[in-house]
Short mmCIF file of C-alpha atoms in Angstrom, two decimals:
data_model
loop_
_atom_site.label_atom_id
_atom_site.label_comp_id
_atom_site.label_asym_id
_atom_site.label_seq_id
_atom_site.Cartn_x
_atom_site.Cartn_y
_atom_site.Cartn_z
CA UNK A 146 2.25 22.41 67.93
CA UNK A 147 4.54 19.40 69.22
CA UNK A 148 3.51 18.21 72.57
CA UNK A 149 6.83 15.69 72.35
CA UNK A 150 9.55 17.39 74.18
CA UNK A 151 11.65 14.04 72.54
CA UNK A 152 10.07 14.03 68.64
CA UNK A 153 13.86 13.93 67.77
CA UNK A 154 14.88 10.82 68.73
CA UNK A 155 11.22 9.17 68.12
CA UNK A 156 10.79 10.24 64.59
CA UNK A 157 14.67 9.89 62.97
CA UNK A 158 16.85 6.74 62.95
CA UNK A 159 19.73 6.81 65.18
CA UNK A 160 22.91 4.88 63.92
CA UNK A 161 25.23 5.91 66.36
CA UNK A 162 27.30 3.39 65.85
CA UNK A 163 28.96 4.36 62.77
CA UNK A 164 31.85 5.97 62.72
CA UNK A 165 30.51 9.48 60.63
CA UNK A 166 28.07 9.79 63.55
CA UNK A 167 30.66 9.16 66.33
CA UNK A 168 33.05 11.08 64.74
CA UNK A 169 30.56 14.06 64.46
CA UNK A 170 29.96 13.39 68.36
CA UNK A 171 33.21 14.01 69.06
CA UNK A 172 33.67 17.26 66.75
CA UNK A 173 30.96 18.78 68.76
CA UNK A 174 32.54 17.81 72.08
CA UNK A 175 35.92 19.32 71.17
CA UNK A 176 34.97 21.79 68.78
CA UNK A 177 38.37 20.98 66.79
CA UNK A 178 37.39 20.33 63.27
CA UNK A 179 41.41 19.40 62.30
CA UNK A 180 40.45 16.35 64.47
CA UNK A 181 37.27 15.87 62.42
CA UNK A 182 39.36 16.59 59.24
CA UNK A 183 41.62 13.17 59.53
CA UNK A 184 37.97 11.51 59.43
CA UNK A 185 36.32 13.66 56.66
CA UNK A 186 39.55 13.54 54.04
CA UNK A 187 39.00 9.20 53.95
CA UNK A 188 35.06 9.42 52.84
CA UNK A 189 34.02 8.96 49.90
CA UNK A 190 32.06 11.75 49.54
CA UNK A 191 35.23 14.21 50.12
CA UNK A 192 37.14 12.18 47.63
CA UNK A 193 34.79 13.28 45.21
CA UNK A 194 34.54 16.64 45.86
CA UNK A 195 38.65 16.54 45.35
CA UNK A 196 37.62 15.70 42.11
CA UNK A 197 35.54 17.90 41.37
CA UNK A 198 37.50 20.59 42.25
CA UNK A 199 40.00 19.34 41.14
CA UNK A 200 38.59 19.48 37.62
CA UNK A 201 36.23 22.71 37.89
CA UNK A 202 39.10 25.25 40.11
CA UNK A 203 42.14 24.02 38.92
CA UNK A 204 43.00 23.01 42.67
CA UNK A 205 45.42 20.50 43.91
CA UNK A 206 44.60 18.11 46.76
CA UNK A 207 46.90 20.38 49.11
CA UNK A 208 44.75 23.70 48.59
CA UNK A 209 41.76 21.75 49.17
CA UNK A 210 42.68 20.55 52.54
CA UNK A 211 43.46 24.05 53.54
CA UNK A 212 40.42 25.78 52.17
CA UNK A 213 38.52 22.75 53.48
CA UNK A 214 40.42 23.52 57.64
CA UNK A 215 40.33 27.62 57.11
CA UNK A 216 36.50 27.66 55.80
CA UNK A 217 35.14 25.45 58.47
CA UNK A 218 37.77 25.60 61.88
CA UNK A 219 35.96 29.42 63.43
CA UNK A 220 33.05 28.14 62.86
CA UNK A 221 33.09 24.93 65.07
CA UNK A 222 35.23 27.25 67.24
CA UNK A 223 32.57 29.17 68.43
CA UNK A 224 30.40 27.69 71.05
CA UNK A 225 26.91 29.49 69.62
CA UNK A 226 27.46 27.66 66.88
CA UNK A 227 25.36 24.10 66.05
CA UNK A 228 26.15 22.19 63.25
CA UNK A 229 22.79 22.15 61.12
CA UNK A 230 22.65 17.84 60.99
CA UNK A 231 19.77 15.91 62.40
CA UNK A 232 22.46 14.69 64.31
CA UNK A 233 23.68 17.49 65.77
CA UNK A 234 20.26 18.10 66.87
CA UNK A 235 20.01 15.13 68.30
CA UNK A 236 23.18 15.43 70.15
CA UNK A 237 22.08 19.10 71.61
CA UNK A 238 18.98 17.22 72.78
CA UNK A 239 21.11 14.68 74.28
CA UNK A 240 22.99 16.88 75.98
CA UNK A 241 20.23 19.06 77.39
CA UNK A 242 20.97 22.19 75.25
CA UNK A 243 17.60 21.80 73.61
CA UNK A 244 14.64 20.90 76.40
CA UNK A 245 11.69 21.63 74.90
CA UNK A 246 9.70 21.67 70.96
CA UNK A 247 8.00 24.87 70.76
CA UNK A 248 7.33 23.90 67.01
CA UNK A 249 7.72 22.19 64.31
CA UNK A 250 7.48 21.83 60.25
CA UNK A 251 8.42 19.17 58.20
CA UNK A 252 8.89 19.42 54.24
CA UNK A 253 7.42 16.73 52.04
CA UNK A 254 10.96 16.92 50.25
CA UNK A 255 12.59 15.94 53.22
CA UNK A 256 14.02 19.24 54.88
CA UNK A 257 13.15 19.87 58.70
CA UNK A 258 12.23 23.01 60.34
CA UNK A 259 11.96 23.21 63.90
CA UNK A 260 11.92 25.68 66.64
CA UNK A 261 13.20 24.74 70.42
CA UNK A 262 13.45 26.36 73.94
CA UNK A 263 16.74 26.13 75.03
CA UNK A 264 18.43 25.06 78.72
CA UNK A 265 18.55 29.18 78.77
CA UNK A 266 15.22 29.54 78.04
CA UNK A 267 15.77 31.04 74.76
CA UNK A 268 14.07 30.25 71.39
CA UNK A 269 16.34 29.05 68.58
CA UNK A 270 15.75 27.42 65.28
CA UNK A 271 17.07 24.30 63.59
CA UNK A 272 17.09 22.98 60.33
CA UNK A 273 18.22 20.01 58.89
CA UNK A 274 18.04 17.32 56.20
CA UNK A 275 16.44 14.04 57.53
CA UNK A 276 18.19 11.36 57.73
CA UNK A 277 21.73 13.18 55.84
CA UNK A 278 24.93 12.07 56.89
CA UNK A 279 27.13 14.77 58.32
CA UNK A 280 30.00 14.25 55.98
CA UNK A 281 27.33 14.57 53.14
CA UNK A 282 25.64 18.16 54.77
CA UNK A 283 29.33 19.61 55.33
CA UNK A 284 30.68 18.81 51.65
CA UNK A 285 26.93 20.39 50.45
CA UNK A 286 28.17 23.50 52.31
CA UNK A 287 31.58 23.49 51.01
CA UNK A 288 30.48 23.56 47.68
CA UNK A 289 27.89 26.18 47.78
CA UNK A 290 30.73 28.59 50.14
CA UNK A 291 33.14 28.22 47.13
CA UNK A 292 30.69 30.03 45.08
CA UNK A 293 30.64 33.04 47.29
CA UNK A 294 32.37 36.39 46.28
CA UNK A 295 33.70 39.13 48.36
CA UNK A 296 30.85 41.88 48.46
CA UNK A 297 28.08 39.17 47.55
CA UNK A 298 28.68 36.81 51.04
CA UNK A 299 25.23 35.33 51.26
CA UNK A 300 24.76 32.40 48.22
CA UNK A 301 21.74 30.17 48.06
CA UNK A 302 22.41 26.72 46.10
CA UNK A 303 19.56 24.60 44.63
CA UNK A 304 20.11 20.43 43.95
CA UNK A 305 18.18 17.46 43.91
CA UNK A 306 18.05 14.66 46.28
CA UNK A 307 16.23 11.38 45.11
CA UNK A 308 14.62 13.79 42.48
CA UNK A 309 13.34 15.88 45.25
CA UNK A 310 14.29 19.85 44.88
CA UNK A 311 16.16 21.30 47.86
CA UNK A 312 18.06 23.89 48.54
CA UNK A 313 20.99 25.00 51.03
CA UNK A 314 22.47 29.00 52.37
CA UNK A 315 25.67 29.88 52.94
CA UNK A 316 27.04 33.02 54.80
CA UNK A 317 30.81 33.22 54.55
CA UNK A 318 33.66 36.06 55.11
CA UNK A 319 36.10 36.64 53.09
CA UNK A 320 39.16 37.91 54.42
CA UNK A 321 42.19 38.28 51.72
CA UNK A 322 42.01 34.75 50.00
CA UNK A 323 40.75 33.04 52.74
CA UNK A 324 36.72 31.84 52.64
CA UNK A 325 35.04 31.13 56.29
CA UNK A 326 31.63 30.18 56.85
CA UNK A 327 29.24 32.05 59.28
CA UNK A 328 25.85 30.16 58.81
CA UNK A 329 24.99 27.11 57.05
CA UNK A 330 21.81 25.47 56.65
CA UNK A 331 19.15 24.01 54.19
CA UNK A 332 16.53 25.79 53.30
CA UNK A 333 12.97 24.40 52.31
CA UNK A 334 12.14 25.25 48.64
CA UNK A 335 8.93 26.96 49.03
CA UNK A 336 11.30 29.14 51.64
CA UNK A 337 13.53 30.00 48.94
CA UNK A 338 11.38 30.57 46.31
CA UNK A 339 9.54 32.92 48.99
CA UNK A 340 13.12 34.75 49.31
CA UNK A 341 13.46 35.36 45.81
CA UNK A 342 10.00 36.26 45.30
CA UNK A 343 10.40 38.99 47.91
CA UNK A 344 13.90 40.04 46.25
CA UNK A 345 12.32 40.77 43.29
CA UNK A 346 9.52 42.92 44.58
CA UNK A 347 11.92 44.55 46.96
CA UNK A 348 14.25 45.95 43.75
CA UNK A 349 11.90 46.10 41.48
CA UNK A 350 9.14 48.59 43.44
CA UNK A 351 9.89 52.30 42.37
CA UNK A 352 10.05 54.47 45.64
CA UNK A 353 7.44 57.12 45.97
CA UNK A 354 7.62 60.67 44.68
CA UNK A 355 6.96 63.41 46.90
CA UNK A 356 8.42 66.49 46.48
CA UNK A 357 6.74 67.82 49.40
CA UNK A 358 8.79 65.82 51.73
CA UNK A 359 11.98 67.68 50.53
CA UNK A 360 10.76 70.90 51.75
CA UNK A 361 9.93 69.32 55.19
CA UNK A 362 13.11 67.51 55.48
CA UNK A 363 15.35 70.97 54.52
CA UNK A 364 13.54 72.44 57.76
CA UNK A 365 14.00 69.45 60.31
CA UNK A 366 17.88 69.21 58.91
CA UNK A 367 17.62 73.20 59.69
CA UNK A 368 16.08 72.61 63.14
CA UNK A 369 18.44 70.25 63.89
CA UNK A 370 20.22 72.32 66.46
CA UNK A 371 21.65 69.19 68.30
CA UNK A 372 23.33 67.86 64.91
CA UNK A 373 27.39 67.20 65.69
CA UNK A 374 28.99 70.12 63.36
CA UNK A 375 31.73 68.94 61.15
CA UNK A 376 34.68 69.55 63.93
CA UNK A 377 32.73 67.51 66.28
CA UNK A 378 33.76 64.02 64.64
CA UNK A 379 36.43 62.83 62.90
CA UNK A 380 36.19 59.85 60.66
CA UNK A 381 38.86 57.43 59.07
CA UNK A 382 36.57 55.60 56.19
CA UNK A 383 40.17 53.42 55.42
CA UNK A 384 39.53 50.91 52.73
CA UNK A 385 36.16 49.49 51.40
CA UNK A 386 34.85 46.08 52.17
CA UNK A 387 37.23 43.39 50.36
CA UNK A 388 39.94 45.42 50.04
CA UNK A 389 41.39 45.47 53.10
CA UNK A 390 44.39 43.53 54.28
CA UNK A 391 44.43 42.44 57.83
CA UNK A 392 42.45 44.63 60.46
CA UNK A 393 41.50 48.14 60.21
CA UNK A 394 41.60 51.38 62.52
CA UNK A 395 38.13 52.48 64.43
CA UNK A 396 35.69 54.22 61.95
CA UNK A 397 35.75 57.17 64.71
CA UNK A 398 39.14 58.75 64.85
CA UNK A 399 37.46 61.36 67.56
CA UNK A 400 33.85 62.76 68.53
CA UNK A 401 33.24 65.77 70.91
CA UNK A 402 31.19 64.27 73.32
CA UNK A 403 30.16 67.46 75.00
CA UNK A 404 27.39 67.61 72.30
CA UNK A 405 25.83 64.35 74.22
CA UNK A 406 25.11 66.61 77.09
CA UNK A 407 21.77 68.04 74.76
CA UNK A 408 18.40 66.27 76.47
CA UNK A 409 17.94 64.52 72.97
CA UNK A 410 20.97 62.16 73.46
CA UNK A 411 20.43 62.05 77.18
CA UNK A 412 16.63 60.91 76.72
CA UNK A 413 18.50 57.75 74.07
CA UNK A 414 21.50 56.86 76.68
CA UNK A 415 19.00 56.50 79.55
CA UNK A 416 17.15 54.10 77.36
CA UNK A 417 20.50 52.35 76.56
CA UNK A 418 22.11 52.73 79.93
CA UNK A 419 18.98 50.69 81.66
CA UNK A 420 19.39 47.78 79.97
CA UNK A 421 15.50 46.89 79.47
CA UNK A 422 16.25 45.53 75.95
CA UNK A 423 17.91 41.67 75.29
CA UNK A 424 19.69 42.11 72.12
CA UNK A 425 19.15 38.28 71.29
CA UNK A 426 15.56 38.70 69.07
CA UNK A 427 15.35 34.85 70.32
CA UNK A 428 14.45 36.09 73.72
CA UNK A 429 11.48 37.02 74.62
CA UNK A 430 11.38 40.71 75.78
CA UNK A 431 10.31 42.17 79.35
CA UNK A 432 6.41 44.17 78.58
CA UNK A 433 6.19 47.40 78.14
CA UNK A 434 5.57 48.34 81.49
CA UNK A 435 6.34 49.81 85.25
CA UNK A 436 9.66 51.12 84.82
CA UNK A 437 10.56 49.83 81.43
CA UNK A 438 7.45 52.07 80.06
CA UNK A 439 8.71 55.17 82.33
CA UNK A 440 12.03 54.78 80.51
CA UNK A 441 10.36 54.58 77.11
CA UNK A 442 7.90 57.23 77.43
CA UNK A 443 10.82 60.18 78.59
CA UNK A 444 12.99 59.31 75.35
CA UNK A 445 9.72 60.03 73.27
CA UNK A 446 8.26 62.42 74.92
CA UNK A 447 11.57 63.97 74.47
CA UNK A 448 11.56 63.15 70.92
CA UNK A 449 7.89 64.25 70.26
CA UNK A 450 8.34 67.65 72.04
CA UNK A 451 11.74 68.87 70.04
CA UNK A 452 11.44 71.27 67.40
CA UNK A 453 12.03 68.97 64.55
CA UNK A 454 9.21 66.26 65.29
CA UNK A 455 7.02 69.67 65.43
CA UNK A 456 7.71 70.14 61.30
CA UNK A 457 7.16 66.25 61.03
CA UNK A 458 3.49 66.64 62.13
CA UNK A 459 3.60 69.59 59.96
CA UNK A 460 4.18 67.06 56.98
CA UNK A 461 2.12 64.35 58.69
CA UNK A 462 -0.92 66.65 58.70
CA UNK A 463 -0.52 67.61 55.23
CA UNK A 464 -0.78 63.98 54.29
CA UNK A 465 -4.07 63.24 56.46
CA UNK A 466 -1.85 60.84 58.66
CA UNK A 467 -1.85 63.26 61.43
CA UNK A 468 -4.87 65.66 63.23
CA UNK A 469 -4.29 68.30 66.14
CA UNK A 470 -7.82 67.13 66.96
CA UNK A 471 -7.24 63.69 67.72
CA UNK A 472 -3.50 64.50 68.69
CA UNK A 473 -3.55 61.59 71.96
CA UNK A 474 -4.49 58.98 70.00
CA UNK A 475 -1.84 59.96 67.11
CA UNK A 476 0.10 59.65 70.13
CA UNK A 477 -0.86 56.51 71.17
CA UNK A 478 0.02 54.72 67.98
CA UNK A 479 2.85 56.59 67.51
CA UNK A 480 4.05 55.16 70.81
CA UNK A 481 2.69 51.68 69.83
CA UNK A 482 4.60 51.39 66.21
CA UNK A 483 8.16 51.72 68.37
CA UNK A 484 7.55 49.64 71.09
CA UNK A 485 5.05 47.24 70.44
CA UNK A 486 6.97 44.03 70.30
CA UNK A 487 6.96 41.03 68.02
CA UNK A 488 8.58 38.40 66.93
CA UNK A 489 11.77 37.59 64.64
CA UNK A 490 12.05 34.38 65.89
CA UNK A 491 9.07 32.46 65.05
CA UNK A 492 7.92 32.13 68.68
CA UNK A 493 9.24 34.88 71.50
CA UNK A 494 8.22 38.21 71.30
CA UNK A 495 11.40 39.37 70.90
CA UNK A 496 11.94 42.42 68.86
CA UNK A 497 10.28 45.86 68.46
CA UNK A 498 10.95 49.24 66.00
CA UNK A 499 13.15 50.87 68.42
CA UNK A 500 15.65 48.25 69.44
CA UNK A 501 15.92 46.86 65.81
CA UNK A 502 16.82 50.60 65.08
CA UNK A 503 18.06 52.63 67.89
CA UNK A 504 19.64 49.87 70.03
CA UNK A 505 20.68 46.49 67.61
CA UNK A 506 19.67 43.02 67.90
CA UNK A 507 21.58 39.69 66.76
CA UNK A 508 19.99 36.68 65.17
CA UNK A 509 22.70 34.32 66.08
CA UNK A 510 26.42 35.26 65.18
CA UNK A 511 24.09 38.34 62.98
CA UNK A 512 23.51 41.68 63.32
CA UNK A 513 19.67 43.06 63.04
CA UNK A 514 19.50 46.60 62.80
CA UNK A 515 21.87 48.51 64.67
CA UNK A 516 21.16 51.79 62.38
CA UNK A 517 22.28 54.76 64.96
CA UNK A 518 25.50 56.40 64.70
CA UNK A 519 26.18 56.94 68.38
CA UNK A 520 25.19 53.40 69.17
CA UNK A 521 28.03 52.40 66.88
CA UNK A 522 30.48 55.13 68.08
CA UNK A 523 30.29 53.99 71.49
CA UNK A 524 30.01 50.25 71.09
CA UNK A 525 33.68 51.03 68.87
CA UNK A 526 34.94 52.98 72.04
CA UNK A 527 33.99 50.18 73.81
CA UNK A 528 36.02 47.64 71.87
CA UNK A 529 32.79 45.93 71.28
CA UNK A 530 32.89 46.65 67.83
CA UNK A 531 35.22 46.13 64.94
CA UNK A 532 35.04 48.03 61.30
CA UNK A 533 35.46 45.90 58.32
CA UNK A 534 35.28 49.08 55.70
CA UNK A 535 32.69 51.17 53.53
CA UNK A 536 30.94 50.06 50.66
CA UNK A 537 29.93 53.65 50.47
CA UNK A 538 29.87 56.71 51.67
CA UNK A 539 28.82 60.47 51.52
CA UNK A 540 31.41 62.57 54.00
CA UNK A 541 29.74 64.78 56.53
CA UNK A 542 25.96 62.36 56.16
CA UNK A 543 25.42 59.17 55.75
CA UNK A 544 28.20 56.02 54.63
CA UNK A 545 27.23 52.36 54.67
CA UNK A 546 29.45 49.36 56.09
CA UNK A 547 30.52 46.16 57.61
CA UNK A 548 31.65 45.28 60.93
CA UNK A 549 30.98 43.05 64.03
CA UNK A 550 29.30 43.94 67.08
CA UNK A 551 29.62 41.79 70.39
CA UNK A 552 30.99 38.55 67.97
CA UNK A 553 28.27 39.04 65.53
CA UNK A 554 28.60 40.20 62.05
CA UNK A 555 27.10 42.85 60.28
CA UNK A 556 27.32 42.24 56.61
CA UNK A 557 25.65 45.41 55.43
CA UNK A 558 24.62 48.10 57.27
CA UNK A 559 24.09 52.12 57.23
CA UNK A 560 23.44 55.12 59.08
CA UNK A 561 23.06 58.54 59.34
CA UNK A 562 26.41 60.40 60.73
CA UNK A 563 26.60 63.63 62.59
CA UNK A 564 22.73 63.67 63.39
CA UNK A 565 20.82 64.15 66.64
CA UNK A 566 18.20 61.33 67.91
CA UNK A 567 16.02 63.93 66.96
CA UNK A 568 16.21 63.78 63.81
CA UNK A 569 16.43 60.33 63.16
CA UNK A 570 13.45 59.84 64.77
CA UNK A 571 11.50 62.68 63.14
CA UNK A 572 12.59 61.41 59.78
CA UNK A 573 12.07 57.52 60.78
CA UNK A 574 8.84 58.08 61.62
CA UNK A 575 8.01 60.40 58.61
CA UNK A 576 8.40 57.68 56.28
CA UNK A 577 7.02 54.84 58.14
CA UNK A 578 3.74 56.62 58.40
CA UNK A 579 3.63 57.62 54.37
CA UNK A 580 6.33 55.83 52.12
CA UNK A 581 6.92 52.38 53.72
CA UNK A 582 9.00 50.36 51.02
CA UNK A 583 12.39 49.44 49.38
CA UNK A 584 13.83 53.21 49.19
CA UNK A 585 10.20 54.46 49.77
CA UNK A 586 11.33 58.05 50.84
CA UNK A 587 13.85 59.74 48.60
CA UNK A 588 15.32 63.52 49.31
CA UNK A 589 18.58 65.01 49.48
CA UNK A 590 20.47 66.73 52.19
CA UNK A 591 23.99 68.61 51.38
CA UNK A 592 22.99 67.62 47.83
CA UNK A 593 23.11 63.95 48.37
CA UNK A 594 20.80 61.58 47.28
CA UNK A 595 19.54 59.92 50.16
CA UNK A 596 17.10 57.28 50.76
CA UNK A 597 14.55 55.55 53.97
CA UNK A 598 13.66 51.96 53.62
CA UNK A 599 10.74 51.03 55.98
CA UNK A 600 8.35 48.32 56.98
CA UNK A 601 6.06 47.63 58.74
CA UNK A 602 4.59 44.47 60.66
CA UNK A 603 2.13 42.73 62.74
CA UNK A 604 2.59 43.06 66.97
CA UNK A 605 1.20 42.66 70.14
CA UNK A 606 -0.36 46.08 69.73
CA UNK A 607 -1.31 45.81 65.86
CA UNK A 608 1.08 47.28 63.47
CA UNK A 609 4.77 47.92 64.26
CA UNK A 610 7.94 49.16 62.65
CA UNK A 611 10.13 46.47 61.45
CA UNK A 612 12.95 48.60 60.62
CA UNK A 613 14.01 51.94 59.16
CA UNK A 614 17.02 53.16 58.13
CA UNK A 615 19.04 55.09 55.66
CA UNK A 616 21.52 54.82 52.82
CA UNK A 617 22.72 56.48 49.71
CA UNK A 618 20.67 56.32 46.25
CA UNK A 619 23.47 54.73 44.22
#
């Protein structure tokens, strides 16, 4: 732990003097990166990625300059943004946007990792090159964005610097031809490598086999007498991600919302309508208690008591995960893997299994979770969401898509349609307790092949859900 609240400005040299640093300073005053443009285009550094892609993309200097503006303008635009330079660090600092280390961790190949309380008393994290010009980070970022492709947005992109291995990630949009970035930052090579490790286990792990858990999902879709019926909501899927031109319609052409009245939706809007979650995972979360706990404990109580999380303990039993006799303490840790809390943020406890799923969270200008139907429905009614498209979907059950919630972007993300909270739940939980995994649950419903990833992690209370959500085998 840093005890400096100033390890910034002791550790790195400041030349603020020069004109790259200045004219950094004044791109995050304004926020107008054409101004910053007319300093960028006469470095050297920019004059030889011209070249480059010049040679490599067949582009003239024109196109460069406006792929250059387009890719880089929203993202200084937006005021949640910070540039990821020491510099800009330093200038945060400066300007009292960052007040406090909470911690720190320095690569022996030269990339910094650091984690700061803000004026808002929120946790964010920085990282950085040391000692990088800016000029030299954005054309790094540039380079790696160019190799992006609609449908694969996220790119990591490995180099050298003095001999030392490094690495940088881009997030970008791509919207017709145009390419804008969403996040940029280097990335620590043992980070990276950890990334890819993961990846692999992630698609390589076969999901578990259990045909028992078909005949237990066939009765909780049966029981599911609060499920929206197929004249309830109307969908307009439009055009799948990539292939749209300009902006699309609402995903939700209409939904009866007389079949909200049901206890089962009441029990998740009185959750939603109290506010007791902050959707930033970089804030630390109120505790579970007084009437944040009373508000909990009626949504699951009202979950645990329906029909359909009856069969789940039917299933749970069979699988030694659940006993009538010890039926409180089941209970108990039931209770504790959805609302325990934890972080996602390196330092607040600031997430738990039920926002991540049932409510959404952002990282940033990125959407965690977010993985309940209704949520989205009303957050589109709202205007707080935008639709993107479908990378697929399975009409009447289940689609997956893009979109952004609140000014945050969703890249990938899927649901179940037409089901009750009641189900969700029931099934959520189902697979947490036996299959966690990549896919870990597999079943079908309306003869789809459907799928549950789950995970599970450390918390204040011992073992939480991460997440858990659905999607289509493909």
């Amino acid at each position: 732990m840093e005890d400096s609240k100033n390890f910034i400005v002791n550790e790195l040299p400041l030349e603020t003097t020069s004109s790259s640093y200045v004219a950094l300073e004044n791109l995050m005053e304004s926020r107008n990166f054409n101004g910053y443009f007319d300093f960028l285009k006469n470095t050297d550094l920019y004059e030889k990625m011209v070249n480059e892609l010049m040679k490599t993309k067949n582009l003239t200097p024109g196109n460069i300059q406006k792929m250059v503006k387009n890719m880089w303008s929203d993202y200084f635009r937006n005021e949640s943004n910070a540039f990821k330079n020491w510099y800009g660090v330093y200038l945060e600092q400066k300007n009292g946007n960052l007040v406090e280390t909470v911690n720190k961790v320095v690569d022996q190949n030269g990339v910094y990792a650091g984690w700061f309380k803000t004026s808002e008393g929120t946790i964010v994290k920085r990282t950085f090159f040391h000692g990088t010009s800016p000029e030299f980070d954005i054309i790094a970022f540039t380079m790696c964005a160019l190799e992006t492709k609609r449908g694969q947005e996220n790119k990591r992109c490995g180099f050298a610097i003095d001999g030392a291995p490094v690495a940088v990630f881009v997030s970008t949009k791509h919207v017709r031809d145009v390419v804008t970035v969403v996040t940029a930052e280097p990335r620590r090579v043992f980070q990276l490598q950890a990334e890819k490790d993961e990846s692999k286990i992630m698609k390589t792990k076969k999901p578990n086999k259990d045909d028992s858990f078909q005949k237990f999902v066939d009765r909780m879709w049966a029981a599911d007498v609060d499920r929206a019926k197929p004249t309830d909501v109307s969908l307009n899927w439009q055009q799948k991600v990539g292939k749209n031109h300009g902006n699309l319609k609402p995903l939700f052409n209409y939904v009866n919302e007389t079949i909200f009245n049901a206890p089962v939706y009441q029990a998740l809007f009185n959750v939603w309508n109290h506010k007791i979650f902050e959707p930033a995972v970089c804030k630390e979360e109120l505790p579970v208690e007084g009437q944040k706990k009373a508000v909990l404990q009626r949504f699951f109580q009202t979950m645990t008591n329906h029909t359909i999380f009856k069969v789940a303990l039917e299933y749970l039993q069979e699988k030694g995960v659940y006993s009538p006799a010890k039926h409180d303490q089941f209970m108990d840790h039931l209770f504790s893997l959805w609302f325990g809390v934890y972080s996602r943020c390196h330092a607040p406890l600031g997430s738990s299994g039920f926002e991540h799923v049932f409510a959404g969270e952002t990282k940033g200008r990125v959407v965690d979770g977010h993985h309940n139907w209704v949520r989205f429905y009303l957050g589109e009614k709202a205007g707080d969401i935008q639709y993107k498209g479908y990378y697929v979907y399975d009409e009447g059950i289940i689609g997956t898509i893009q979109y952004d919630w609140q000014g945050a972007h969703k890249q990938k993300g899927g649901f179940f349609f037409y089901t009750s909270p009641a189900f969700d739940f029931a099934v959520y939980s189902s697979c947490v307790l036996t299959h966690t995994g990549n896919e870990g649950c597999r079943f079908k419903i309306n003869n789809y092949d459907l799928f549950v990833t789950s995970f599970q992690q450390r918390c204040n209370s011992g073992s939480c859900i991460s997440t858990s959500y659905a999607g289509i085998v493909e």
